[in-house]
């Protein structure tokens, strides 16, 4: 569930599934634990293979069956197969066409360009806290925020600007400065430095309203 959620919410992913059945060859059926890409919302076995497949293997795993699955998927067009090894020491085996398998250890990042936008930390495929951070980052990016830090900084900026906007209006009230409707509306389009400069200019000009 954790690994599936991490990749499913990646901003580049529009199709993902768990246990999706594939028919990479006429008499071959394979159903990886997690699949990204080529996961149509239709019944039946899917021709071909996903772009990314994730398998989970524990100490008692059927290694022969797993090897067949990896070979069949890679042969049918899968670009990456990640095998999450849950027996200690935990790690991820990365399989790609024409390349020897490599081991990715905790702390390393897994990349799947063309299938995923974000690199995936090895731990995010099995550790709840790491998965939660990865999912949150992807959800924020789907809403137009690059990260949690950028959202926080934006909130601070907007809060400061809102305070400066009100300060401009308050000073104008105290000094009797008449702001036109357009001038008042334009306050919403100014950032902090521009608002501060406007405030100083208005105080210097002391534009009294016409009788």
PDB file of N, CA and C in Angstrom, residues 3-79:
ATOM      1  N   UNK A   3       4.069   1.745  -1.031  1.00  0.00           N
ATOM      2  CA  UNK A   3       4.756   1.950  -2.295  1.00  0.00           C
ATOM      3  C   UNK A   3       3.800   2.357  -3.398  1.00  0.00           C
ATOM      4  N   UNK A   4       2.626   1.745  -3.428  1.00  0.00           N
ATOM      5  CA  UNK A   4       1.636   2.091  -4.436  1.00  0.00           C
ATOM      6  C   UNK A   4       1.191   3.529  -4.315  1.00  0.00           C
ATOM      7  N   UNK A   5       0.951   3.992  -3.079  1.00  0.00           N
ATOM      8  CA  UNK A   5       0.516   5.375  -2.872  1.00  0.00           C
ATOM      9  C   UNK A   5       1.607   6.358  -3.256  1.00  0.00           C
ATOM     10  N   UNK A   6       2.854   6.033  -2.935  1.00  0.00           N
ATOM     11  CA  UNK A   6       3.970   6.945  -3.244  1.00  0.00           C
ATOM     12  C   UNK A   6       4.058   7.208  -4.743  1.00  0.00           C
ATOM     13  N   UNK A   7       3.994   6.160  -5.546  1.00  0.00           N
ATOM     14  CA  UNK A   7       4.144   6.357  -6.989  1.00  0.00           C
ATOM     15  C   UNK A   7       2.840   6.821  -7.643  1.00  0.00           C
ATOM     16  N   UNK A   8       1.695   6.426  -7.099  1.00  0.00           N
ATOM     17  CA  UNK A   8       0.420   6.794  -7.721  1.00  0.00           C
ATOM     18  C   UNK A   8       0.167   8.289  -7.676  1.00  0.00           C
ATOM     19  N   UNK A   9       0.644   8.967  -6.603  1.00  0.00           N
ATOM     20  CA  UNK A   9       0.402  10.396  -6.459  1.00  0.00           C
ATOM     21  C   UNK A   9       1.512  11.250  -7.051  1.00  0.00           C
ATOM     22  N   UNK A  10       2.525  10.629  -7.640  1.00  0.00           N
ATOM     23  CA  UNK A  10       3.560  11.407  -8.317  1.00  0.00           C
ATOM     24  C   UNK A  10       2.904  12.291  -9.376  1.00  0.00           C
ATOM     25  N   UNK A  11       3.338  13.566  -9.493  1.00  0.00           N
ATOM     26  CA  UNK A  11       2.674  14.488 -10.422  1.00  0.00           C
ATOM     27  C   UNK A  11       2.642  14.024 -11.875  1.00  0.00           C
ATOM     28  N   UNK A  12       3.576  13.166 -12.275  1.00  0.00           N
ATOM     29  CA  UNK A  12       3.618  12.731 -13.666  1.00  0.00           C
ATOM     30  C   UNK A  12       2.738  11.517 -13.933  1.00  0.00           C
ATOM     31  N   UNK A  13       2.166  10.934 -12.898  1.00  0.00           N
ATOM     32  CA  UNK A  13       1.436   9.671 -13.043  1.00  0.00           C
ATOM     33  C   UNK A  13      -0.057   9.917 -13.217  1.00  0.00           C
ATOM     34  N   UNK A  14      -0.608   9.371 -14.277  1.00  0.00           N
ATOM     35  CA  UNK A  14      -2.054   9.422 -14.492  1.00  0.00           C
ATOM     36  C   UNK A  14      -2.686   8.042 -14.404  1.00  0.00           C
ATOM     37  N   UNK A  15      -1.871   6.995 -14.498  1.00  0.00           N
ATOM     38  CA  UNK A  15      -2.385   5.633 -14.417  1.00  0.00           C
ATOM     39  C   UNK A  15      -1.485   4.791 -13.526  1.00  0.00           C
ATOM     40  N   UNK A  16      -2.071   4.204 -12.502  1.00  0.00           N
ATOM     41  CA  UNK A  16      -1.328   3.300 -11.613  1.00  0.00           C
ATOM     42  C   UNK A  16      -2.292   2.262 -11.073  1.00  0.00           C
ATOM     43  N   UNK A  17      -1.766   1.103 -10.738  1.00  0.00           N
ATOM     44  CA  UNK A  17      -2.624   0.042 -10.236  1.00  0.00           C
ATOM     45  C   UNK A  17      -1.888  -0.904  -9.315  1.00  0.00           C
ATOM     46  N   UNK A  18      -2.655  -1.654  -8.535  1.00  0.00           N
ATOM     47  CA  UNK A  18      -2.101  -2.678  -7.646  1.00  0.00           C
ATOM     48  C   UNK A  18      -2.634  -4.040  -8.085  1.00  0.00           C
ATOM     49  N   UNK A  19      -1.727  -4.942  -8.419  1.00  0.00           N
ATOM     50  CA  UNK A  19      -2.145  -6.268  -8.856  1.00  0.00           C
ATOM     51  C   UNK A  19      -2.762  -6.294 -10.237  1.00  0.00           C
ATOM     52  N   UNK A  20      -2.476  -5.286 -11.059  1.00  0.00           N
ATOM     53  CA  UNK A  20      -3.017  -5.252 -12.419  1.00  0.00           C
ATOM     54  C   UNK A  20      -2.468  -6.426 -13.224  1.00  0.00           C
ATOM     55  N   UNK A  21      -3.340  -7.126 -13.928  1.00  0.00           N
ATOM     56  CA  UNK A  21      -2.925  -8.291 -14.702  1.00  0.00           C
ATOM     57  C   UNK A  21      -2.494  -7.923 -16.105  1.00  0.00           C
ATOM     58  N   UNK A  22      -1.331  -8.404 -16.517  1.00  0.00           N
ATOM     59  CA  UNK A  22      -0.790  -8.118 -17.846  1.00  0.00           C
ATOM     60  C   UNK A  22      -0.595  -9.419 -18.626  1.00  0.00           C
ATOM     61  N   UNK A  23      -0.733  -9.276 -19.935  1.00  0.00           N
ATOM     62  CA  UNK A  23      -0.472 -10.389 -20.837  1.00  0.00           C
ATOM     63  C   UNK A  23       0.671  -9.967 -21.768  1.00  0.00           C
ATOM     64  N   UNK A  24       1.923 -10.105 -21.301  1.00  0.00           N
ATOM     65  CA  UNK A  24       3.066  -9.679 -22.133  1.00  0.00           C
ATOM     66  C   UNK A  24       3.264 -10.547 -23.372  1.00  0.00           C
ATOM     67  N   UNK A  25       2.735 -11.749 -23.362  1.00  0.00           N
ATOM     68  CA  UNK A  25       2.778 -12.654 -24.514  1.00  0.00           C
ATOM     69  C   UNK A  25       1.473 -13.444 -24.507  1.00  0.00           C
ATOM     70  N   UNK A  26       1.095 -14.045 -25.638  1.00  0.00           N
ATOM     71  CA  UNK A  26      -0.218 -14.699 -25.724  1.00  0.00           C
ATOM     72  C   UNK A  26      -0.529 -15.678 -24.591  1.00  0.00           C
ATOM     73  N   UNK A  27       0.446 -16.438 -24.123  1.00  0.00           N
ATOM     74  CA  UNK A  27       0.175 -17.433 -23.092  1.00  0.00           C
ATOM     75  C   UNK A  27       0.888 -17.113 -21.777  1.00  0.00           C
ATOM     76  N   UNK A  28       1.241 -15.847 -21.583  1.00  0.00           N
ATOM     77  CA  UNK A  28       1.950 -15.430 -20.379  1.00  0.00           C
ATOM     78  C   UNK A  28       1.101 -14.405 -19.635  1.00  0.00           C
ATOM     79  N   UNK A  29       0.880 -14.631 -18.347  1.00  0.00           N
ATOM     80  CA  UNK A  29       0.115 -13.713 -17.510  1.00  0.00           C
ATOM     81  C   UNK A  29       0.979 -13.288 -16.326  1.00  0.00           C
ATOM     82  N   UNK A  30       1.070 -11.987 -16.096  1.00  0.00           N
ATOM     83  CA  UNK A  30       1.855 -11.470 -14.978  1.00  0.00           C
ATOM     84  C   UNK A  30       1.072 -10.342 -14.291  1.00  0.00           C
ATOM     85  N   UNK A  31       1.154 -10.299 -12.977  1.00  0.00           N
ATOM     86  CA  UNK A  31       0.437  -9.279 -12.200  1.00  0.00           C
ATOM     87  C   UNK A  31       1.364  -8.703 -11.135  1.00  0.00           C
ATOM     88  N   UNK A  32       2.161  -7.688 -11.477  1.00  0.00           N
ATOM     89  CA  UNK A  32       3.063  -7.085 -10.491  1.00  0.00           C
ATOM     90  C   UNK A  32       2.279  -6.443  -9.352  1.00  0.00           C
ATOM     91  N   UNK A  33       2.916  -6.367  -8.177  1.00  0.00           N
ATOM     92  CA  UNK A  33       2.247  -5.770  -7.018  1.00  0.00           C
ATOM     93  C   UNK A  33       1.787  -4.355  -7.303  1.00  0.00           C
ATOM     94  N   UNK A  34       2.666  -3.553  -7.930  1.00  0.00           N
ATOM     95  CA  UNK A  34       2.343  -2.164  -8.260  1.00  0.00           C
ATOM     96  C   UNK A  34       2.779  -1.915  -9.699  1.00  0.00           C
ATOM     97  N   UNK A  35       1.923  -1.203 -10.437  1.00  0.00           N
ATOM     98  CA  UNK A  35       2.238  -0.884 -11.827  1.00  0.00           C
ATOM     99  C   UNK A  35       1.978   0.594 -12.074  1.00  0.00           C
ATOM    100  N   UNK A  36       2.846   1.222 -12.860  1.00  0.00           N
ATOM    101  CA  UNK A  36       2.687   2.620 -13.255  1.00  0.00           C
ATOM    102  C   UNK A  36       2.739   2.684 -14.773  1.00  0.00           C
ATOM    103  N   UNK A  37       1.718   3.310 -15.370  1.00  0.00           N
ATOM    104  CA  UNK A  37       1.646   3.403 -16.815  1.00  0.00           C
ATOM    105  C   UNK A  37       1.010   2.170 -17.421  1.00  0.00           C
ATOM    106  N   UNK A  38       0.192   2.383 -18.464  1.00  0.00           N
ATOM    107  CA  UNK A  38      -0.539   1.300 -19.118  1.00  0.00           C
ATOM    108  C   UNK A  38      -1.412   0.552 -18.110  1.00  0.00           C
ATOM    109  N   UNK A  39      -2.229   1.320 -17.389  1.00  0.00           N
ATOM    110  CA  UNK A  39      -3.187   0.730 -16.452  1.00  0.00           C
ATOM    111  C   UNK A  39      -4.577   1.252 -16.836  1.00  0.00           C
ATOM    112  N   UNK A  40      -5.152   0.737 -17.914  1.00  0.00           N
ATOM    113  CA  UNK A  40      -6.443   1.237 -18.373  1.00  0.00           C
ATOM    114  C   UNK A  40      -7.568   0.881 -17.411  1.00  0.00           C
ATOM    115  N   UNK A  41      -8.579   1.724 -17.385  1.00  0.00           N
ATOM    116  CA  UNK A  41      -9.730   1.494 -16.514  1.00  0.00           C
ATOM    117  C   UNK A  41     -10.765   0.636 -17.236  1.00  0.00           C
ATOM    118  N   UNK A  42     -10.336  -0.544 -17.622  1.00  0.00           N
ATOM    119  CA  UNK A  42     -11.208  -1.481 -18.334  1.00  0.00           C
ATOM    120  C   UNK A  42     -10.998  -2.881 -17.761  1.00  0.00           C
ATOM    121  N   UNK A  43     -12.000  -3.746 -17.841  1.00  0.00           N
ATOM    122  CA  UNK A  43     -11.844  -5.099 -17.315  1.00  0.00           C
ATOM    123  C   UNK A  43     -10.933  -5.955 -18.195  1.00  0.00           C
ATOM    124  N   UNK A  44     -10.413  -7.023 -17.605  1.00  0.00           N
ATOM    125  CA  UNK A  44      -9.623  -7.973 -18.372  1.00  0.00           C
ATOM    126  C   UNK A  44      -8.131  -7.754 -18.247  1.00  0.00           C
ATOM    127  N   UNK A  45      -7.379  -8.716 -18.793  1.00  0.00           N
ATOM    128  CA  UNK A  45      -5.925  -8.635 -18.782  1.00  0.00           C
ATOM    129  C   UNK A  45      -5.448  -7.580 -19.767  1.00  0.00           C
ATOM    130  N   UNK A  46      -4.406  -6.854 -19.379  1.00  0.00           N
ATOM    131  CA  UNK A  46      -3.908  -5.739 -20.180  1.00  0.00           C
ATOM    132  C   UNK A  46      -2.804  -6.230 -21.112  1.00  0.00           C
ATOM    133  N   UNK A  47      -2.909  -5.968 -22.410  1.00  0.00           N
ATOM    134  CA  UNK A  47      -1.809  -6.334 -23.311  1.00  0.00           C
ATOM    135  C   UNK A  47      -0.558  -5.521 -22.989  1.00  0.00           C
ATOM    136  N   UNK A  48       0.609  -6.122 -23.182  1.00  0.00           N
ATOM    137  CA  UNK A  48       1.867  -5.405 -22.968  1.00  0.00           C
ATOM    138  C   UNK A  48       2.304  -5.422 -21.522  1.00  0.00           C
ATOM    139  N   UNK A  49       2.851  -4.290 -21.064  1.00  0.00           N
ATOM    140  CA  UNK A  49       3.429  -4.224 -19.720  1.00  0.00           C
ATOM    141  C   UNK A  49       3.423  -2.783 -19.242  1.00  0.00           C
ATOM    142  N   UNK A  50       3.574  -2.557 -17.941  1.00  0.00           N
ATOM    143  CA  UNK A  50       3.646  -1.186 -17.422  1.00  0.00           C
ATOM    144  C   UNK A  50       5.028  -0.588 -17.642  1.00  0.00           C
ATOM    145  N   UNK A  51       5.117   0.739 -17.517  1.00  0.00           N
ATOM    146  CA  UNK A  51       6.420   1.399 -17.632  1.00  0.00           C
ATOM    147  C   UNK A  51       7.295   1.078 -16.425  1.00  0.00           C
ATOM    148  N   UNK A  52       6.676   1.059 -15.245  1.00  0.00           N
ATOM    149  CA  UNK A  52       7.380   0.756 -13.995  1.00  0.00           C
ATOM    150  C   UNK A  52       6.591  -0.297 -13.237  1.00  0.00           C
ATOM    151  N   UNK A  53       7.281  -1.314 -12.760  1.00  0.00           N
ATOM    152  CA  UNK A  53       6.646  -2.343 -11.931  1.00  0.00           C
ATOM    153  C   UNK A  53       7.405  -2.455 -10.618  1.00  0.00           C
ATOM    154  N   UNK A  54       6.663  -2.631  -9.537  1.00  0.00           N
ATOM    155  CA  UNK A  54       7.275  -2.795  -8.217  1.00  0.00           C
ATOM    156  C   UNK A  54       6.816  -4.126  -7.639  1.00  0.00           C
ATOM    157  N   UNK A  55       7.771  -4.927  -7.221  1.00  0.00           N
ATOM    158  CA  UNK A  55       7.498  -6.203  -6.566  1.00  0.00           C
ATOM    159  C   UNK A  55       8.040  -6.156  -5.147  1.00  0.00           C
ATOM    160  N   UNK A  56       7.432  -6.934  -4.259  1.00  0.00           N
ATOM    161  CA  UNK A  56       7.886  -7.044  -2.871  1.00  0.00           C
ATOM    162  C   UNK A  56       8.275  -8.495  -2.612  1.00  0.00           C
ATOM    163  N   UNK A  57       9.405  -8.687  -1.959  1.00  0.00           N
ATOM    164  CA  UNK A  57       9.907 -10.037  -1.711  1.00  0.00           C
ATOM    165  C   UNK A  57      10.382 -10.152  -0.269  1.00  0.00           C
ATOM    166  N   UNK A  58       9.914 -11.187   0.414  1.00  0.00           N
ATOM    167  CA  UNK A  58      10.356 -11.467   1.779  1.00  0.00           C
ATOM    168  C   UNK A  58      11.258 -12.694   1.772  1.00  0.00           C
ATOM    169  N   UNK A  59      11.607 -13.163   2.942  1.00  0.00           N
ATOM    170  CA  UNK A  59      12.586 -14.254   3.043  1.00  0.00           C
ATOM    171  C   UNK A  59      12.103 -15.534   2.376  1.00  0.00           C
ATOM    172  N   UNK A  60      10.791 -15.786   2.396  1.00  0.00           N
ATOM    173  CA  UNK A  60      10.254 -17.032   1.840  1.00  0.00           C
ATOM    174  C   UNK A  60       9.727 -16.861   0.423  1.00  0.00           C
ATOM    175  N   UNK A  61      10.210 -15.858  -0.288  1.00  0.00           N
ATOM    176  CA  UNK A  61       9.702 -15.562  -1.621  1.00  0.00           C
ATOM    177  C   UNK A  61      10.093 -16.643  -2.631  1.00  0.00           C
ATOM    178  N   UNK A  62       9.230 -16.869  -3.607  1.00  0.00           N
ATOM    179  CA  UNK A  62       9.508 -17.801  -4.697  1.00  0.00           C
ATOM    180  C   UNK A  62      10.410 -17.085  -5.711  1.00  0.00           C
ATOM    181  N   UNK A  63      11.705 -17.272  -5.601  1.00  0.00           N
ATOM    182  CA  UNK A  63      12.661 -16.536  -6.421  1.00  0.00           C
ATOM    183  C   UNK A  63      12.572 -16.900  -7.901  1.00  0.00           C
ATOM    184  N   UNK A  64      12.266 -18.154  -8.192  1.00  0.00           N
ATOM    185  CA  UNK A  64      12.163 -18.555  -9.600  1.00  0.00           C
ATOM    186  C   UNK A  64      11.002 -17.833 -10.268  1.00  0.00           C
ATOM    187  N   UNK A  65       9.875 -17.793  -9.598  1.00  0.00           N
ATOM    188  CA  UNK A  65       8.705 -17.109 -10.154  1.00  0.00           C
ATOM    189  C   UNK A  65       8.972 -15.613 -10.309  1.00  0.00           C
ATOM    190  N   UNK A  66       9.657 -15.025  -9.323  1.00  0.00           N
ATOM    191  CA  UNK A  66       9.989 -13.610  -9.405  1.00  0.00           C
ATOM    192  C   UNK A  66      10.894 -13.342 -10.606  1.00  0.00           C
ATOM    193  N   UNK A  67      11.882 -14.187 -10.841  1.00  0.00           N
ATOM    194  CA  UNK A  67      12.795 -14.014 -11.975  1.00  0.00           C
ATOM    195  C   UNK A  67      12.035 -14.083 -13.300  1.00  0.00           C
ATOM    196  N   UNK A  68      11.067 -15.021 -13.392  1.00  0.00           N
ATOM    197  CA  UNK A  68      10.267 -15.109 -14.620  1.00  0.00           C
ATOM    198  C   UNK A  68       9.469 -13.820 -14.841  1.00  0.00           C
ATOM    199  N   UNK A  69       8.901 -13.321 -13.761  1.00  0.00           N
ATOM    200  CA  UNK A  69       8.103 -12.092 -13.862  1.00  0.00           C
ATOM    201  C   UNK A  69       8.956 -10.930 -14.347  1.00  0.00           C
ATOM    202  N   UNK A  70      10.141 -10.779 -13.767  1.00  0.00           N
ATOM    203  CA  UNK A  70      11.033  -9.682 -14.161  1.00  0.00           C
ATOM    204  C   UNK A  70      11.405  -9.802 -15.626  1.00  0.00           C
ATOM    205  N   UNK A  71      11.818 -10.978 -16.056  1.00  0.00           N
ATOM    206  CA  UNK A  71      12.233 -11.177 -17.449  1.00  0.00           C
ATOM    207  C   UNK A  71      11.079 -10.929 -18.411  1.00  0.00           C
ATOM    208  N   UNK A  72       9.886 -11.429 -18.066  1.00  0.00           N
ATOM    209  CA  UNK A  72       8.740 -11.256 -18.955  1.00  0.00           C
ATOM    210  C   UNK A  72       8.343  -9.787 -19.083  1.00  0.00           C
ATOM    211  N   UNK A  73       8.352  -9.065 -17.967  1.00  0.00           N
ATOM    212  CA  UNK A  73       7.964  -7.660 -18.011  1.00  0.00           C
ATOM    213  C   UNK A  73       8.980  -6.818 -18.779  1.00  0.00           C
ATOM    214  N   UNK A  74      10.271  -7.036 -18.499  1.00  0.00           N
ATOM    215  CA  UNK A  74      11.299  -6.284 -19.204  1.00  0.00           C
ATOM    216  C   UNK A  74      11.265  -6.593 -20.696  1.00  0.00           C
ATOM    217  N   UNK A  75      11.022  -7.845 -21.030  1.00  0.00           N
ATOM    218  CA  UNK A  75      10.954  -8.228 -22.436  1.00  0.00           C
ATOM    219  C   UNK A  75       9.759  -7.632 -23.152  1.00  0.00           C
ATOM    220  N   UNK A  76       8.708  -7.285 -22.390  1.00  0.00           N
ATOM    221  CA  UNK A  76       7.484  -6.742 -22.990  1.00  0.00           C
ATOM    222  C   UNK A  76       7.466  -5.220 -23.012  1.00  0.00           C
ATOM    223  N   UNK A  77       8.515  -4.582 -22.499  1.00  0.00           N
ATOM    224  CA  UNK A  77       8.570  -3.130 -22.589  1.00  0.00           C
ATOM    225  C   UNK A  77       8.657  -2.381 -21.275  1.00  0.00           C
ATOM    226  N   UNK A  78       8.598  -3.078 -20.149  1.00  0.00           N
ATOM    227  CA  UNK A  78       8.769  -2.387 -18.866  1.00  0.00           C
ATOM    228  C   UNK A  78      10.178  -1.813 -18.790  1.00  0.00           C
ATOM    229  N   UNK A  79      10.269  -0.557 -18.355  1.00  0.00           N
ATOM    230  CA  UNK A  79      11.570   0.110 -18.325  1.00  0.00           C
ATOM    231  C   UNK A  79      12.309  -0.105 -17.012  1.00  0.00           C
TER     232      UNK A  79
END
